[in-house]
Amino acid sequence: MSRTIEAIIKHTGATSEKKSASARSQTMKAIRIHKYGGPEVLHYEDAPRPQPQAGEVLVRVHAAGVNPIDWKVREGHMKDFWPHKFPLILGWDLSGVVEELGRGVSRFKIGDEVYSIPDPTRNGAYADYIVVRESELALKPNSLHHIRAAAVPLAALTAWQSLFDTAQLQPGQRVLIHAGSGGVGHFAVQLAKWKGAYVFATASTKNQDLLRELGVDKAIDYTQQRFEDVARNIDIVLDTIGGETQERSWSVLKKGGVLVSLVQPPSEEKAKELGVRAAFVAGHPSGEQLAEIAKIIDAGQLAPVIDRILPLSEVRRAHELSKSGHTHGKIVLRISNGNGTMERKQS
Ligand SMILES: NC(=O)c1ccc[n+]([C@@H]2O[C@H](COP(=O)([O-])OP(=O)(O)OC[C@H]3O[C@@H](n4cnc5c(N)ncnc54)[C@H](OP(=O)(O)O)[C@@H]3O)[C@@H](O)[C@H]2O)c1
């Protein structure tokens, strides 16, 4: 399946090299969908190269992080929430280089190396270029190359906004992070430790070492133990799983604690009955918070874990892996080979 996309990339890449400079400036290559569906609706094709408007920046994409939201949008799960139009470019996690500035942009200059979560209601980053609002951008961490930087924005910002903005995590608090080995979870573990929390985290047997390497104080193997037998008197639960895991999480909270979910709004009635707080977090773009996160990364206190790096030609496989729900850390798509043309070869 992915070989088909690779073959098309090889073919059209050869053709596009013959195009005039002006034709090249009008179009770019992108992975787009024209309808909701399985991985087969992902198509590598020409798309109009976007133009930055006032307050916007054109970024040449070097790498795009893959997140569950990518296949959820592709399958149509978000259609009642986000007004997407077809054809749509997926991928809302990127690292790249500033190519052009819209009117009034003052914080960035051409050539800056940046990373971002762009607005998920607009076109994403599986493309040569993307237009991003200035407020959604930050300089990428100096210590990470683009591939690793692209693994950071969406998952790390979601962890940051959940633990710090919503749950108001304080040093010394006890935190339970479900799926501490996942994209959001592995950043949440590190950020909670950075803030001085005592951290419990769940994952299956194969990821127990990873949890400990990330700094987890009590790693819980959810295939062998019930987390509520180990984690008690918890101030903050970060629920990245929902369903039965969320339901069982109420019992571990101490009075005044908070259950923060990323997947399903927890019951307000239940929270009231137990004297705790319930919150649902929808992560949002913030260049300002990404700049803070870059400082922590450059100080050596936070790092992305990469499950695998795939060429763009394997985007369908990347979606299948993400949907399996059992990758660790992040999957990243390599978009540019560094000379301004889309990645064509498999690593
Ligand atoms: N609301 C928002 O703004 C927002 C933002 C980001 C993500 N999300 C959502 O949050 C969820 C997690 O996202 P993600 O990027 O972290 O996903 P992910 O990287 O795909 O998570 C994979 C991890 O989940 C672990 N896992 C699977 N089942 C588990 C279970 N029953 N208990 C504990 N761990 C389990 C796996 O560990 P094992 O292989 O060891 O099982 C794996 O390492 C997704 O549904 C995503 O859409 C929401």
Short mmCIF file of C-alpha atoms and ligand atoms in Angstrom, two decimals, residues 66-72 82 154-155 158-159 161-162 177-186 201-208 210 220-223 227 239-242 245 261-264 280-284 307 321-331, ligand 1:
data_model
loop_
_atom_site.label_atom_id
_atom_site.label_comp_id
_atom_site.label_asym_id
_atom_site.label_seq_id
_atom_site.Cartn_x
_atom_site.Cartn_y
_atom_site.Cartn_z
CA VAL A 66 2.10 11.86 13.84
CA ASN A 67 -0.64 11.93 16.48
CA PRO A 68 -3.85 9.93 17.02
CA ILE A 69 -5.79 13.05 15.97
CA ASP A 70 -4.43 12.58 12.42
CA TRP A 71 -6.17 9.22 11.85
CA LYS A 72 -9.20 10.34 13.89
CA TRP A 82 -13.98 21.02 13.18
CA LEU A 154 1.28 18.63 20.22
CA ALA A 155 2.03 16.00 22.84
CA THR A 158 -1.12 18.93 25.78
CA ALA A 159 0.78 17.52 28.77
CA GLN A 161 -1.73 22.49 29.54
CA SER A 162 -3.26 19.47 31.37
CA ILE A 177 -0.39 9.24 34.42
CA HIS A 178 -2.15 6.61 32.34
CA ALA A 179 -0.12 5.45 29.32
CA GLY A 180 3.11 7.02 30.58
CA SER A 181 4.87 5.42 27.59
CA GLY A 182 2.65 7.14 24.99
CA GLY A 183 3.08 10.39 23.08
CA VAL A 184 1.43 12.63 25.66
CA GLY A 185 2.23 10.39 28.62
CA HIS A 186 6.02 10.37 28.23
CA ALA A 201 2.42 5.77 35.57
CA THR A 202 0.90 2.82 33.71
CA ALA A 203 2.04 0.86 30.65
CA SER A 204 2.29 -2.80 29.65
CA THR A 205 5.19 -5.11 30.53
CA LYS A 206 7.34 -4.16 27.53
CA ASN A 207 7.35 -0.49 28.52
CA GLN A 208 8.19 -0.80 32.24
CA LEU A 210 10.97 3.05 29.62
CA ILE A 220 2.56 0.03 37.09
CA ASP A 221 2.16 -2.83 34.61
CA TYR A 222 -1.54 -2.66 33.76
CA THR A 223 -1.44 -6.20 32.38
CA PHE A 227 -3.51 0.47 39.17
CA ASP A 239 -6.51 10.04 31.72
CA THR A 240 -5.36 9.34 28.16
CA ILE A 241 -7.40 6.14 27.81
CA GLY A 242 -11.06 6.79 28.83
CA THR A 245 -9.75 3.18 32.92
CA SER A 261 -9.12 13.55 30.68
CA LEU A 262 -7.93 14.07 27.14
CA VAL A 263 -10.35 11.61 25.60
CA GLN A 264 -13.77 11.81 27.24
CA PHE A 280 -11.61 17.73 29.95
CA VAL A 281 -8.66 19.29 28.16
CA ALA A 282 -8.58 20.17 24.48
CA GLY A 283 -4.98 21.14 23.78
CA HIS A 284 -4.53 24.39 21.88
CA ASP A 307 9.36 5.15 18.41
CA LEU A 321 0.88 2.10 13.80
CA SER A 322 -0.57 5.11 15.61
CA LYS A 323 -4.04 3.55 15.55
CA SER A 324 -2.68 0.36 17.14
CA GLY A 325 -2.44 2.38 20.41
CA HIS A 326 0.76 0.57 21.39
CA THR A 327 3.63 2.64 20.03
CA HIS A 328 5.94 4.26 22.58
CA GLY A 329 6.83 7.95 22.45
CA LYS A 330 6.32 9.42 19.00
CA ILE A 331 6.23 8.53 15.32
N1 LIG B 1 -7.69 16.34 24.06
C1 LIG B 1 -6.53 16.63 23.49
O1 LIG B 1 -6.17 17.79 23.25
C2 LIG B 1 -5.60 15.51 23.12
C3 LIG B 1 -4.27 15.80 22.76
C4 LIG B 1 -3.40 14.74 22.48
C5 LIG B 1 -3.88 13.43 22.52
N2 LIG B 1 -5.20 13.21 22.83
C6 LIG B 1 -5.73 11.84 22.89
O2 LIG B 1 -5.11 11.19 23.98
C7 LIG B 1 -4.92 9.81 23.68
C8 LIG B 1 -3.45 9.45 23.88
O3 LIG B 1 -2.68 10.14 22.91
P1 LIG B 1 -1.17 9.73 22.69
O4 LIG B 1 -0.64 10.54 21.57
O5 LIG B 1 -0.44 9.75 23.99
O6 LIG B 1 -1.39 8.21 22.22
P2 LIG B 1 -0.34 7.07 21.90
O7 LIG B 1 1.04 7.62 21.83
O8 LIG B 1 -0.86 6.33 20.72
O9 LIG B 1 -0.46 6.10 23.20
C9 LIG B 1 0.12 4.86 23.08
C10 LIG B 1 0.49 4.32 24.47
O10 LIG B 1 -0.70 3.97 25.19
C11 LIG B 1 -0.36 2.88 26.06
N3 LIG B 1 -1.58 2.16 26.42
C12 LIG B 1 -2.45 1.55 25.60
N4 LIG B 1 -3.47 1.02 26.31
C13 LIG B 1 -3.21 1.29 27.62
C14 LIG B 1 -3.90 1.04 28.85
N5 LIG B 1 -5.07 0.36 28.88
N6 LIG B 1 -3.37 1.51 30.00
C15 LIG B 1 -2.20 2.19 30.00
N7 LIG B 1 -1.50 2.45 28.87
C16 LIG B 1 -2.00 2.02 27.69
C17 LIG B 1 0.58 2.06 25.22
O11 LIG B 1 1.45 1.35 26.07
P3 LIG B 1 1.54 -0.26 25.92
O12 LIG B 1 1.94 -0.52 24.47
O13 LIG B 1 2.59 -0.63 26.92
O14 LIG B 1 0.15 -0.78 26.19
C18 LIG B 1 1.33 3.07 24.36
O15 LIG B 1 2.65 3.35 24.78
C19 LIG B 1 -5.43 9.62 22.24
O16 LIG B 1 -6.76 9.15 22.28
C20 LIG B 1 -5.38 11.01 21.65
O17 LIG B 1 -6.29 11.23 20.60
C21 LIG B 1 -6.05 14.21 23.12
#
